[in-house]
Coordinates of C-alpha atoms in Angstrom, one line a residue:
M1 CA -6.5 -113.4 90.1
P2 CA -4.5 -110.5 88.8
R3 CA -1.9 -108.1 91.4
I4 CA -3.5 -105.2 92.7
Q5 CA -1.2 -102.1 91.9
V6 CA -1.5 -98.4 91.6
L7 CA -2.5 -97.4 88.1
E8 CA 0.2 -95.1 86.1
S9 CA -0.8 -91.1 86.3
H10 CA -1.9 -91.1 82.8
V11 CA -4.5 -93.8 83.1
A12 CA -5.8 -92.2 85.9
D13 CA -6.2 -88.9 84.7
L14 CA -7.8 -90.2 81.6
I15 CA -10.3 -92.1 83.7
A16 CA -11.2 -89.0 85.6
A17 CA -11.2 -87.0 82.8
G18 CA -14.5 -89.0 81.8
E19 CA -16.1 -88.0 84.9
V20 CA -16.1 -84.0 83.9
V21 CA -15.4 -84.0 80.0
E22 CA -18.4 -86.0 78.5
R23 CA -18.3 -84.1 75.3
P24 CA -17.4 -80.9 73.6
A25 CA -20.6 -79.0 75.8
S26 CA -18.9 -79.8 79.0
V27 CA -15.5 -78.6 78.4
V28 CA -17.4 -75.2 77.5
K29 CA -19.6 -75.0 80.8
E30 CA -16.0 -75.7 82.6
L31 CA -14.5 -73.0 80.8
V32 CA -16.9 -70.3 80.9
E33 CA -17.7 -70.9 84.9
N34 CA -13.6 -70.6 85.5
A35 CA -14.0 -67.3 83.4
I36 CA -16.9 -66.3 85.4
D37 CA -15.5 -66.8 88.5
A38 CA -12.5 -64.5 87.3
G39 CA -14.2 -61.9 87.6
A40 CA -14.9 -61.6 83.8
S41 CA -17.6 -58.8 82.0
A42 CA -17.5 -60.1 78.8
L43 CA -16.5 -63.6 77.1
T44 CA -16.6 -65.0 73.8
V45 CA -16.9 -68.5 72.7
E46 CA -15.8 -69.7 69.6
I47 CA -16.5 -73.2 68.1
Q48 CA -15.4 -75.3 64.8
H49 CA -16.8 -79.0 64.0
G50 CA -18.8 -78.9 67.0
G51 CA -16.6 -78.3 69.0
M52 CA -14.4 -81.5 68.3
T53 CA -11.6 -80.0 66.3
Y54 CA -11.6 -76.4 67.9
I55 CA -12.7 -74.3 71.1
R56 CA -11.7 -71.0 72.1
I57 CA -12.5 -69.2 75.2
T58 CA -11.4 -65.4 75.6
D59 CA -12.1 -63.5 78.8
D60 CA -11.5 -60.0 80.2
G61 CA -11.1 -61.5 83.8
C62 CA -8.4 -60.9 86.3
G63 CA -5.9 -63.5 84.4
M64 CA -3.2 -65.7 85.9
E65 CA 0.3 -65.1 87.7
P66 CA 2.7 -66.4 85.8
G67 CA 3.6 -69.3 88.4
D68 CA 0.5 -70.1 88.4
V69 CA -0.3 -71.3 84.8
E70 CA 1.2 -74.5 85.2
T71 CA 0.1 -75.3 88.5
A72 CA -3.9 -74.9 87.1
F73 CA -3.3 -77.9 85.4
L74 CA -2.6 -80.3 87.9
R75 CA -5.6 -82.2 89.3
H76 CA -7.1 -81.0 92.6
A77 CA -5.3 -77.9 91.8
T78 CA -7.7 -74.8 93.0
S79 CA -7.7 -71.2 94.4
K80 CA -11.3 -71.6 95.5
I81 CA -11.0 -73.7 98.9
R82 CA -8.6 -74.2 101.6
T83 CA -9.8 -76.3 104.1
E84 CA -12.9 -78.9 104.4
Y85 CA -15.0 -76.2 106.1
D86 CA -15.0 -74.3 102.6
L87 CA -16.6 -76.8 101.1
E88 CA -19.9 -75.8 103.5
A89 CA -20.1 -72.3 102.2
I90 CA -19.2 -72.7 98.1
G91 CA -19.7 -69.4 96.8
T92 CA -18.0 -69.7 93.1
L93 CA -18.9 -71.7 90.3
G94 CA -16.0 -74.2 90.2
F95 CA -14.1 -75.5 93.4
R96 CA -12.6 -79.2 92.3
G97 CA -9.6 -78.4 90.8
E98 CA -10.5 -81.1 88.3
A99 CA -11.6 -79.9 85.0
L100 CA -8.2 -78.2 83.4
A101 CA -6.1 -81.2 84.4
A102 CA -9.1 -83.3 82.7
I103 CA -9.5 -81.3 79.6
A104 CA -5.8 -81.0 78.9
A105 CA -5.7 -85.2 79.6
V106 CA -7.6 -85.8 76.4
A107 CA -7.2 -82.8 74.6
R108 CA -4.2 -80.5 73.0
V109 CA -4.5 -77.2 75.2
E110 CA -3.2 -73.9 74.7
V111 CA -3.5 -71.2 77.0
L112 CA -2.5 -67.3 76.9
T113 CA -3.3 -65.2 80.1
R114 CA -1.9 -62.2 81.6
T115 CA -2.7 -60.0 85.0
A116 CA -3.0 -56.2 85.1
E117 CA -0.1 -55.8 87.2
R118 CA 2.0 -57.2 84.4
D119 CA 3.3 -55.8 81.0
F120 CA 3.7 -59.6 79.4
G121 CA 1.2 -62.5 79.5
V122 CA 2.1 -66.3 79.5
S123 CA 1.9 -68.7 76.7
L124 CA 1.3 -72.3 77.6
T125 CA 0.8 -75.2 75.5
L126 CA -0.3 -78.8 76.6
E127 CA -0.7 -82.2 75.0
G128 CA -2.4 -85.2 76.6
G129 CA -1.7 -83.1 80.0
A130 CA 2.0 -82.7 79.2
V131 CA 3.5 -79.4 79.0
T132 CA 5.1 -79.2 75.5
G133 CA 6.1 -75.6 75.8
R134 CA 6.0 -71.9 77.9
E135 CA 7.1 -68.7 76.5
E136 CA 6.5 -65.1 77.4
A137 CA 3.8 -63.4 75.1
G138 CA 2.2 -60.0 74.7
C139 CA -1.8 -60.2 74.9
P140 CA -4.5 -58.2 76.7
K141 CA -5.6 -58.9 80.1
G142 CA -7.4 -62.1 81.0
T143 CA -6.7 -65.3 79.7
T144 CA -7.6 -67.5 76.4
M145 CA -8.1 -70.8 76.4
V146 CA -8.1 -73.1 72.8
V147 CA -8.7 -76.8 73.3
R148 CA -8.3 -78.4 69.8
D149 CA -8.6 -82.3 68.9
L150 CA -10.6 -83.0 71.8
F151 CA -10.5 -86.8 72.3
Y152 CA -7.7 -87.5 70.0
N153 CA -5.6 -89.8 72.3
T154 CA -9.2 -92.0 73.2
P155 CA -10.8 -93.4 69.9
A156 CA -13.2 -95.1 72.2
R157 CA -14.8 -92.0 73.2
L158 CA -14.8 -90.4 69.8
K159 CA -17.2 -93.2 68.6
Y160 CA -19.7 -92.0 71.3
M161 CA -19.8 -88.5 70.0
K162 CA -22.7 -87.3 67.7
K163 CA -22.4 -85.2 64.5
D164 CA -21.3 -81.9 64.6
A165 CA -24.2 -80.1 64.4
A166 CA -25.7 -82.2 67.3
E167 CA -22.8 -81.5 69.6
G168 CA -22.3 -77.8 68.4
A169 CA -26.3 -77.5 69.2
A170 CA -25.3 -78.8 72.8
V171 CA -22.6 -76.2 72.6
F172 CA -24.8 -73.4 72.3
A173 CA -27.1 -74.7 74.9
A174 CA -24.3 -74.9 77.5
V175 CA -23.6 -71.1 76.8
Q176 CA -27.3 -70.1 76.8
R177 CA -27.7 -71.3 80.0
E178 CA -24.5 -69.7 81.4
A179 CA -26.0 -66.6 79.9
L180 CA -29.5 -67.0 81.9
A181 CA -27.4 -67.4 85.0
H182 CA -25.2 -64.4 84.3
P183 CA -27.0 -61.4 83.1
E184 CA -24.6 -59.1 83.9
V185 CA -21.5 -60.7 81.7
S186 CA -22.0 -60.3 78.1
M187 CA -21.4 -63.5 76.4
R188 CA -20.7 -63.9 72.5
F189 CA -21.0 -67.3 70.6
L190 CA -19.8 -68.0 67.4
R191 CA -20.0 -71.2 65.5
D192 CA -18.1 -72.2 62.1
G193 CA -17.5 -68.4 62.2
K194 CA -20.9 -67.0 62.4
Q195 CA -22.0 -65.3 65.3
E196 CA -25.4 -66.8 66.9
L197 CA -25.6 -65.3 70.3
L198 CA -24.7 -61.9 71.5
T199 CA -26.0 -60.5 74.8
P200 CA -25.8 -57.0 76.6
G201 CA -24.0 -57.8 79.9
D202 CA -26.4 -55.0 81.5
G203 CA -27.8 -57.1 84.3
Q204 CA -31.0 -57.7 83.7
L205 CA -32.5 -60.5 83.5
R206 CA -35.1 -59.6 81.4
S207 CA -32.6 -58.6 78.9
A208 CA -31.0 -61.9 78.9
V209 CA -34.2 -63.8 78.5
Y210 CA -34.9 -62.2 75.3
A211 CA -31.4 -62.5 73.8
V212 CA -31.0 -66.2 74.6
L213 CA -34.9 -67.6 74.0
G214 CA -36.1 -64.9 72.1
R215 CA -38.9 -62.2 71.7
D216 CA -41.8 -64.6 71.4
L217 CA -41.1 -66.7 74.5
A218 CA -40.1 -64.1 76.4
L219 CA -43.5 -62.0 75.8
G220 CA -45.2 -64.9 77.1
F221 CA -43.3 -64.9 80.5
T222 CA -44.9 -63.2 83.9
E223 CA -42.4 -61.9 86.4
V224 CA -41.9 -63.6 89.7
K225 CA -40.8 -62.5 92.8
G226 CA -41.0 -63.9 96.4
S227 CA -39.0 -64.7 99.7
G228 CA -39.1 -67.3 102.1
E229 CA -37.9 -68.6 105.1
D230 CA -34.1 -68.2 106.4
G231 CA -33.3 -65.9 103.8
V232 CA -34.6 -68.2 100.5
T233 CA -35.6 -65.5 97.7
V234 CA -36.4 -66.5 94.1
E235 CA -37.1 -64.2 91.0
G236 CA -36.9 -64.3 87.4
F237 CA -40.3 -65.5 85.0
A238 CA -42.4 -68.1 84.4
S239 CA -45.0 -68.5 81.2
L240 CA -48.0 -67.8 81.2
P241 CA -50.9 -70.5 81.5
A242 CA -52.0 -69.7 77.8
C243 CA -47.8 -70.0 76.8
C244 CA -47.4 -73.6 78.1
R245 CA -45.0 -76.3 75.8
G246 CA -44.9 -79.9 75.1
S247 CA -42.2 -80.4 77.1
R248 CA -40.4 -79.4 80.1
S249 CA -37.1 -78.6 77.9
C250 CA -38.3 -74.7 78.8
Q251 CA -37.5 -74.8 82.2
Y252 CA -34.2 -73.1 83.8
F253 CA -33.6 -73.4 87.5
F254 CA -30.6 -71.4 89.2
V255 CA -29.4 -71.5 92.7
N256 CA -26.8 -69.1 93.6
G257 CA -25.9 -68.2 90.1
R258 CA -25.4 -72.0 89.1
F259 CA -27.9 -73.8 86.6
I260 CA -29.3 -77.0 87.9
K261 CA -31.7 -79.8 87.6
S262 CA -34.0 -80.2 90.8
R263 CA -37.0 -82.5 90.7
T264 CA -37.9 -80.2 93.8
L265 CA -37.7 -76.9 92.2
M266 CA -39.8 -78.8 89.0
A267 CA -42.1 -80.2 91.3
A268 CA -43.1 -76.4 92.9
L269 CA -43.6 -74.9 89.6
E270 CA -45.7 -77.5 88.4
E271 CA -47.6 -77.3 91.3
A272 CA -48.1 -73.8 91.0
Y273 CA -49.8 -74.3 88.2
R274 CA -52.3 -77.2 88.8
N275 CA -55.8 -76.5 87.0
Q276 CA -54.4 -73.5 85.0
H277 CA -53.3 -75.1 81.9
M278 CA -54.0 -77.7 79.5
V279 CA -53.2 -81.3 80.0
G280 CA -49.8 -82.4 78.7
K281 CA -48.2 -79.1 78.5
F282 CA -45.7 -77.8 81.0
P283 CA -45.1 -74.2 82.0
G284 CA -41.3 -72.6 81.0
C285 CA -39.5 -70.5 83.6
V286 CA -36.2 -68.5 84.3
L287 CA -36.1 -68.9 88.1
H288 CA -33.0 -67.6 90.4
V289 CA -33.5 -69.1 93.9
H290 CA -30.9 -67.6 96.0
T291 CA -30.3 -69.0 99.7
R292 CA -27.7 -68.8 102.1
L293 CA -24.2 -70.6 100.8
N294 CA -24.6 -73.4 103.8
G295 CA -28.0 -73.7 103.0
V296 CA -27.2 -75.7 99.8
D297 CA -24.8 -78.7 99.0
V298 CA -23.4 -78.8 95.6
N299 CA -20.5 -80.9 96.0
V300 CA -22.9 -84.0 95.0
H301 CA -21.6 -84.8 91.4
P302 CA -19.0 -83.8 89.6
A303 CA -20.9 -81.9 86.6
K304 CA -22.2 -79.9 89.8
T305 CA -26.1 -79.7 88.3
E306 CA -27.6 -81.8 91.0
V307 CA -27.6 -79.7 94.8
K308 CA -29.2 -80.9 98.0
F309 CA -31.0 -78.5 99.8
V310 CA -30.8 -78.2 103.6
S311 CA -34.6 -78.0 103.2
E312 CA -36.2 -79.1 100.4
K313 CA -39.8 -78.0 101.8
R314 CA -38.6 -74.5 102.3
A315 CA -37.3 -74.4 98.9
F316 CA -40.7 -75.6 97.4
D317 CA -42.5 -73.2 99.6
T318 CA -40.8 -70.3 98.1
V319 CA -41.2 -71.4 94.5
Y320 CA -44.5 -72.4 94.7
H321 CA -45.9 -68.9 96.6
A322 CA -44.0 -66.7 94.5
V323 CA -44.9 -68.5 91.0
R324 CA -49.0 -68.9 92.4
G325 CA -48.6 -65.2 93.6
A326 CA -47.6 -64.0 90.4
L327 CA -49.9 -66.3 88.0
E328 CA -52.7 -65.1 90.4
G329 CA -51.7 -61.1 89.7
E330 CA -51.6 -62.0 86.4
V331 CA -55.2 -63.3 86.6
R332 CA -56.4 -60.2 88.2
R333 CA -54.6 -57.6 86.0
P334 CA -56.8 -55.8 84.2
Q335 CA -57.8 -56.3 80.6
A336 CA -57.7 -54.1 77.6
V337 CA -61.3 -52.9 76.1
I338 CA -61.6 -52.9 72.5
P339 CA -64.9 -50.5 72.0
A340 CA -67.2 -51.5 69.5
A341 CA -67.8 -50.2 66.2
R342 CA -70.2 -47.8 65.4
P343 CA -73.6 -49.2 65.0
R344 CA -75.0 -49.0 61.1
A345 CA -78.8 -48.1 60.7
H346 CA -80.1 -52.1 60.5
D347 CA -77.9 -52.7 63.5
T348 CA -80.1 -50.6 65.7
V349 CA -81.5 -52.1 68.7
T350 CA -85.6 -51.7 68.8
P351 CA -87.9 -51.9 71.9
N352 CA -88.7 -55.0 71.2
Q353 CA -85.4 -56.6 71.0
T354 CA -83.2 -57.8 73.6
A355 CA -79.9 -55.9 74.0
F356 CA -76.7 -57.5 75.3
S357 CA -73.6 -56.4 76.8
A358 CA -71.5 -58.4 74.6
V359 CA -71.7 -60.3 71.5
R360 CA -69.7 -63.5 71.3
A361 CA -68.6 -64.0 67.5
D362 CA -68.0 -67.6 66.0
P363 CA -64.4 -68.9 65.2
V364 CA -63.4 -67.7 62.0
R365 CA -63.0 -70.6 60.0
P366 CA -61.1 -70.8 56.8
V367 CA -63.2 -69.8 53.6
R368 CA -64.0 -72.9 51.2
P369 CA -65.6 -72.9 48.2
A370 CA -67.4 -76.2 48.9
S371 CA -68.9 -74.6 51.7
P372 CA -73.0 -73.7 51.9
P373 CA -74.1 -69.8 52.7
P374 CA -74.2 -69.2 56.3
A375 CA -78.1 -69.1 56.1
A376 CA -78.1 -73.0 55.0
R377 CA -76.9 -74.6 57.7
P378 CA -78.6 -75.6 60.6
A379 CA -78.4 -73.3 63.7
A380 CA -78.2 -76.8 66.1
Y381 CA -79.0 -80.3 65.9
A382 CA -82.5 -81.4 66.5
A383 CA -83.1 -84.9 68.2
G384 CA -83.6 -87.8 65.5
P385 CA -81.9 -88.7 62.3
L386 CA -79.8 -86.1 60.7
E387 CA -80.7 -84.3 57.5
P388 CA -78.5 -84.1 54.8
T389 CA -76.2 -80.9 55.0
G390 CA -73.0 -79.3 52.8
G391 CA -71.1 -80.2 56.3
L392 CA -67.1 -80.4 55.8
P393 CA -65.8 -83.5 55.0
L394 CA -63.2 -84.2 57.5
H395 CA -59.2 -83.7 56.1
D396 CA -58.4 -87.3 55.6
F397 CA -54.6 -86.8 54.9
A398 CA -54.1 -90.6 54.1
R399 CA -56.2 -90.2 51.2
P400 CA -55.0 -89.0 48.0
R401 CA -55.0 -85.2 47.5
F402 CA -55.9 -85.1 44.0
E403 CA -59.4 -87.2 42.9
S404 CA -62.1 -86.5 40.6
R405 CA -65.2 -87.8 41.4
P406 CA -68.6 -87.2 39.4
V407 CA -71.2 -85.2 41.0
P408 CA -75.2 -86.4 40.9
E409 CA -77.1 -84.1 38.6
T410 CA -79.4 -84.4 41.7
A411 CA -77.0 -82.8 44.2
D412 CA -77.8 -79.5 45.7
K413 CA -75.6 -76.8 44.1
G414 CA -75.4 -75.0 47.1
A415 CA -74.1 -77.9 49.3
A416 CA -71.0 -80.2 49.2
A417 CA -71.0 -83.4 47.8
A418 CA -69.2 -85.8 51.0
P419 CA -66.2 -87.8 49.9
A420 CA -66.3 -91.1 48.0
E421 CA -65.3 -93.2 50.9
C422 CA -68.2 -91.5 53.3
G423 CA -70.6 -92.7 51.4
K424 CA -73.8 -89.9 50.9
P425 CA -75.6 -88.9 54.2
P426 CA -78.3 -90.8 55.4
A427 CA -81.7 -90.3 54.4
P428 CA -84.2 -88.5 57.4
S429 CA -86.0 -91.6 57.8
S430 CA -82.7 -93.8 58.3
P431 CA -80.5 -94.3 60.8
A432 CA -77.1 -92.7 61.2
G433 CA -76.0 -96.3 61.3
A434 CA -77.9 -97.6 58.7
A435 CA -77.2 -97.2 54.9
P436 CA -77.7 -94.1 52.6
R437 CA -80.6 -94.0 50.6
P438 CA -80.5 -94.3 47.0
A439 CA -81.3 -90.9 44.6
G440 CA -83.7 -92.7 42.5
P441 CA -87.0 -94.0 44.1
S442 CA -86.4 -97.1 46.0
P443 CA -88.8 -99.1 48.4
A444 CA -86.3 -99.9 50.7
P445 CA -82.8 -99.1 51.8
E446 CA -80.1 -101.4 50.9
R447 CA -76.8 -102.1 52.5
P448 CA -73.9 -102.4 50.0
A449 CA -72.1 -105.4 49.6
P450 CA -68.6 -105.1 50.5
A451 CA -65.9 -105.2 47.7
H452 CA -64.3 -108.5 49.1
G453 CA -65.3 -111.2 51.0
P454 CA -69.0 -113.1 51.7
Q455 CA -72.2 -110.5 52.1
R456 CA -73.5 -110.4 55.4
A457 CA -76.8 -110.3 56.4
P458 CA -78.7 -107.3 57.6
A459 CA -77.9 -106.2 60.9
P460 CA -80.6 -106.5 63.8
E461 CA -82.3 -103.7 64.8
T462 CA -80.2 -103.4 68.3
D463 CA -77.0 -103.0 66.1
T464 CA -78.6 -100.0 64.5
W465 CA -77.6 -96.5 66.1
T466 CA -78.3 -92.6 65.6
V467 CA -76.2 -89.3 66.0
R468 CA -78.6 -87.8 68.5
G469 CA -76.1 -84.6 68.6
E470 CA -73.5 -83.1 70.0
L471 CA -72.5 -82.0 73.3
F472 CA -70.2 -78.2 73.7
H473 CA -69.1 -79.0 70.5
T474 CA -66.8 -81.6 71.7
Y475 CA -69.1 -84.9 72.8
I476 CA -71.0 -86.6 69.9
L477 CA -74.3 -88.3 71.2
V478 CA -74.9 -91.6 70.1
E479 CA -78.4 -93.8 70.6
Q480 CA -78.2 -97.2 70.3
G481 CA -80.6 -99.8 71.7
E482 CA -81.1 -99.3 75.4
K483 CA -77.6 -97.4 75.5
A484 CA -75.8 -94.2 74.8
Y485 CA -72.7 -93.3 73.9
F486 CA -70.9 -90.1 74.5
I487 CA -67.6 -89.7 72.2
D488 CA -65.1 -87.3 72.1
K489 CA -64.0 -86.9 68.7
H490 CA -61.0 -85.3 68.8
A491 CA -59.6 -88.4 70.3
A492 CA -61.6 -90.8 67.9
H493 CA -60.3 -88.9 65.0
E494 CA -56.7 -88.8 66.7
R495 CA -56.9 -92.8 66.3
M496 CA -58.6 -92.6 63.0
N497 CA -55.6 -90.1 61.5
F498 CA -53.1 -92.8 63.4
D499 CA -54.0 -95.8 62.2
R500 CA -54.5 -94.9 58.5
L501 CA -50.9 -93.8 58.6
K502 CA -49.6 -97.1 60.1
A503 CA -51.7 -98.6 57.7
A504 CA -50.2 -96.9 55.0
G505 CA -46.8 -97.3 56.1
Y506 CA -46.6 -93.9 56.5
T507 CA -45.4 -92.3 53.3
P508 CA -46.6 -88.6 53.4
M509 CA -47.6 -86.0 50.5
V510 CA -45.3 -82.8 51.2
Q511 CA -45.9 -79.6 50.5
R512 CA -43.0 -77.0 49.7
L513 CA -43.9 -73.7 51.9
L514 CA -44.3 -70.6 49.6
T515 CA -42.8 -68.5 52.4
P516 CA -40.4 -70.7 54.9
V517 CA -41.5 -70.7 58.1
V518 CA -38.7 -69.4 61.0
F519 CA -38.9 -69.6 64.3
T520 CA -36.8 -69.9 67.9
P521 CA -37.4 -72.7 70.0
A522 CA -36.0 -73.2 73.5
P523 CA -32.3 -74.3 73.3
E524 CA -33.3 -78.2 74.1
E525 CA -36.1 -78.1 71.4
G526 CA -34.1 -76.7 68.8
A527 CA -30.9 -79.3 69.7
A528 CA -33.1 -82.1 69.5
L529 CA -34.6 -80.8 66.4
L530 CA -31.2 -80.0 64.5
Q531 CA -30.1 -83.9 66.4
N532 CA -33.1 -85.7 64.4
L533 CA -32.9 -83.7 60.5
D534 CA -33.1 -87.1 59.4
V535 CA -36.3 -88.4 61.5
L536 CA -38.3 -85.0 60.7
S537 CA -37.1 -85.7 56.7
A538 CA -39.0 -89.1 57.1
F539 CA -41.9 -87.1 58.2
G540 CA -42.2 -84.8 55.6
F541 CA -40.7 -81.7 57.2
E542 CA -37.2 -80.1 56.0
C543 CA -35.7 -78.5 58.3
E544 CA -32.4 -76.2 58.8
D545 CA -30.5 -74.1 61.3
F546 CA -31.0 -70.8 60.7
G547 CA -28.5 -69.6 63.0
G548 CA -29.2 -67.5 66.5
G549 CA -31.2 -70.6 67.9
A550 CA -33.7 -70.6 64.9
V551 CA -35.3 -73.1 62.7
L552 CA -36.3 -72.8 59.2
V553 CA -39.0 -75.1 57.7
R554 CA -39.2 -75.0 53.9
Q555 CA -41.5 -78.0 53.4
C556 CA -43.9 -79.8 55.5
P557 CA -46.3 -83.1 55.0
D558 CA -49.4 -82.2 53.0
Y559 CA -51.5 -82.4 56.1
V560 CA -50.3 -79.8 57.9
D561 CA -51.1 -76.2 57.5
A562 CA -48.5 -73.8 57.5
G563 CA -50.0 -72.1 60.2
D564 CA -49.6 -74.9 62.3
V565 CA -45.9 -76.1 61.5
E566 CA -44.3 -74.3 64.4
A567 CA -46.8 -76.1 67.0
T568 CA -46.4 -79.5 65.2
L569 CA -42.4 -79.4 65.3
L570 CA -42.1 -78.2 69.0
E571 CA -44.5 -81.1 70.1
L572 CA -42.4 -83.5 67.9
A573 CA -39.1 -81.4 70.0
G574 CA -40.4 -82.4 73.2
T575 CA -41.0 -86.1 72.1
L576 CA -37.5 -86.3 70.4
A577 CA -35.8 -84.4 73.2
E578 CA -37.0 -87.2 75.9
G579 CA -35.1 -89.5 74.4
G580 CA -37.4 -91.2 71.7
R581 CA -34.1 -91.9 69.4
A582 CA -33.5 -94.8 71.9
D583 CA -36.3 -97.1 70.8
P584 CA -36.7 -96.4 67.0
D585 CA -40.7 -97.8 66.9
G586 CA -41.9 -96.1 69.9
A587 CA -40.4 -93.3 68.8
R588 CA -41.8 -93.5 65.2
D589 CA -45.3 -94.3 66.9
A590 CA -45.0 -90.9 69.5
L591 CA -44.1 -88.7 66.3
M592 CA -47.3 -90.2 64.3
A593 CA -49.4 -89.6 67.4
T594 CA -48.3 -86.1 67.6
M595 CA -48.9 -85.3 64.2
S596 CA -52.5 -87.5 64.4
C597 CA -53.4 -85.6 67.3
K598 CA -52.2 -81.9 65.4
A599 CA -54.3 -83.3 62.5
A600 CA -57.4 -84.4 64.2
I601 CA -60.5 -82.2 64.5
K602 CA -60.7 -80.1 67.8
G603 CA -63.1 -80.1 70.5
G604 CA -64.8 -76.6 70.8
Q605 CA -64.8 -76.3 67.1
K606 CA -67.9 -76.9 65.1
N607 CA -68.4 -79.9 62.4
G608 CA -71.1 -80.7 59.7
P609 CA -73.1 -83.8 60.8
E610 CA -71.9 -85.6 58.1
E611 CA -68.1 -85.4 60.0
L612 CA -69.9 -86.3 63.2
R613 CA -71.2 -89.2 62.1
R614 CA -68.1 -90.5 59.9
V615 CA -66.3 -90.2 63.6
A616 CA -69.5 -92.0 65.0
E617 CA -69.3 -95.0 62.1
A618 CA -65.5 -95.3 63.0
V619 CA -66.5 -95.6 67.2
M620 CA -69.6 -97.8 66.8
S621 CA -67.9 -100.4 64.6
G622 CA -65.4 -101.1 67.3
A623 CA -62.6 -99.9 64.7
V624 CA -61.6 -97.2 67.1
K625 CA -61.5 -97.8 71.0
Y626 CA -58.2 -95.2 72.5
C627 CA -56.6 -92.4 71.1
P628 CA -52.8 -93.1 70.3
H629 CA -52.2 -92.1 74.2
G630 CA -54.4 -94.5 75.4
R631 CA -57.2 -92.4 76.9
P632 CA -60.6 -93.9 75.9
V633 CA -62.9 -92.5 72.9
A634 CA -66.2 -93.1 74.2
V635 CA -68.5 -93.6 77.4
E636 CA -71.2 -95.7 77.8
L637 CA -74.2 -94.7 79.9
T638 CA -77.4 -97.4 79.4
R639 CA -81.0 -96.6 80.2
N640 CA -81.1 -97.8 83.8
Q641 CA -78.1 -96.2 84.7
L642 CA -79.9 -93.0 83.5
E643 CA -83.0 -93.8 85.5
K644 CA -81.2 -94.5 88.7
L645 CA -80.1 -90.9 88.7
F646 CA -83.6 -89.5 88.2
K647 CA -84.9 -92.5 91.2
R648 CA -87.1 -94.1 88.2
A649 CA -85.2 -97.6 89.0

């Protein structure tokens, strides 16, 4: 066994640096927090090549005395604490005295600093933790830190770094979090010479939210304010239930001005939204929790993003009641009433008509030439076999887009021809699962033989099924013998889309957008998209960084409408942000499931009988059993079970 010995100082420094400096974003976070602790009211962060070759942070804080500059780069050198009792009430962002030493150990560092009382400042250069130069220099009050060639002396760390765009996005996200944590400090961020962020520094959290998250996200927030026991308070903003997102990437929690990740606060937030938002959606927030300094322990992890509350329950209750109260107040808020248009002569209500206080309009549908006039559409589905209608076919995005089919001369000019793969609508006397009746006179309907393989014998009568209608524009009601089936049309169609994508090996047809789509995602969502441009390209999206945290989309798959591009990419960003690249096959399936969901028909949406029949066919044939997310697509109810409900059994 080798002898035990003490490591050399530079080796120990490299090991310690690995705990604090993981990537350029770690360097920026530590240096920005030092600037804030120094009392800066404005600071600028500038990076090049994702921060790997150049990081410059300039602040107008108090600066450092000439005798303290070199001492600041020694391990465990700090001005924040003196005794062990100070650890119980830490009021600054930094206190360990490890960050500067760790950064200097793995990079080339330049420091320029001056206090207000001195006429000249000090310029200090270090390389690999060793001082290589020192001189007096003229400079403004404050401190400028320049970090070059990060990890130049640790090649093993370099190979774990991501592309410049990904590292730059992580740095940007770190600056955004600090800007939200300290709205009283004006922060400016430049990447490769281009300004991407500027906060006003007016001390108003709402201003910081607008500058960092963008107008669209900010307008979806409602104000939160509350207090709990033992001086715990919370203030900030939380998203309206209708503005929840597909991931937790827009949740920002701060404790005493420090960005943290807390399962306790996350659980309190989501518990406040219980039964108020869609399943699978998550609320966003920017919440500042203030507590006594000795009410929280921040000395848990070197990154200082994990904390422990003295009373987790107290923190949970404070956040829960504050958010819940804000949401209930939002629900009770009076809504603006839009006066109805002046009635026309033929709209006047006569004594024989019933007057209604409000008229609910059907949702606006895109105008398609193949649609019949409104008068030709049935108002409701009657019990029994469905009549042929001009219902729109499902949007089959796996099928080639340009396809010509002959139209029978006997077809109704006002109705749309059904897609070839669907067959014609069934005749009134045929069950929905049976073969369609030929156009000409025929003694009896025949089921067409399959294109390949032996011809099957006709199915027994018990295998036939009939679509009896639709419930709540969401569930298809199918009768088969002594059983009834309730089919979730969205889940079933989602699975149909997913299976077609996998069977086709996913070679999407794409469409160039006449007007590129520009949107501003949350910082983590934007970073996930920019880090996975190759994955998005494989799925038909052409995206690029538009600056200022915005993403520009020039191209999308042909089955995604231009109006759904932003929502689809946000869903994909949530999947990618949760580590989808670690399992390529799983990530591919997850992305295909997301896009299948977006392209599927929606619950609550009106669909024609032919559309419903196609979905029912897929389910009743056994080809579709579960949606890509594992939910069942159909529920079975037997006649005996139904009769038991009526006490007839």
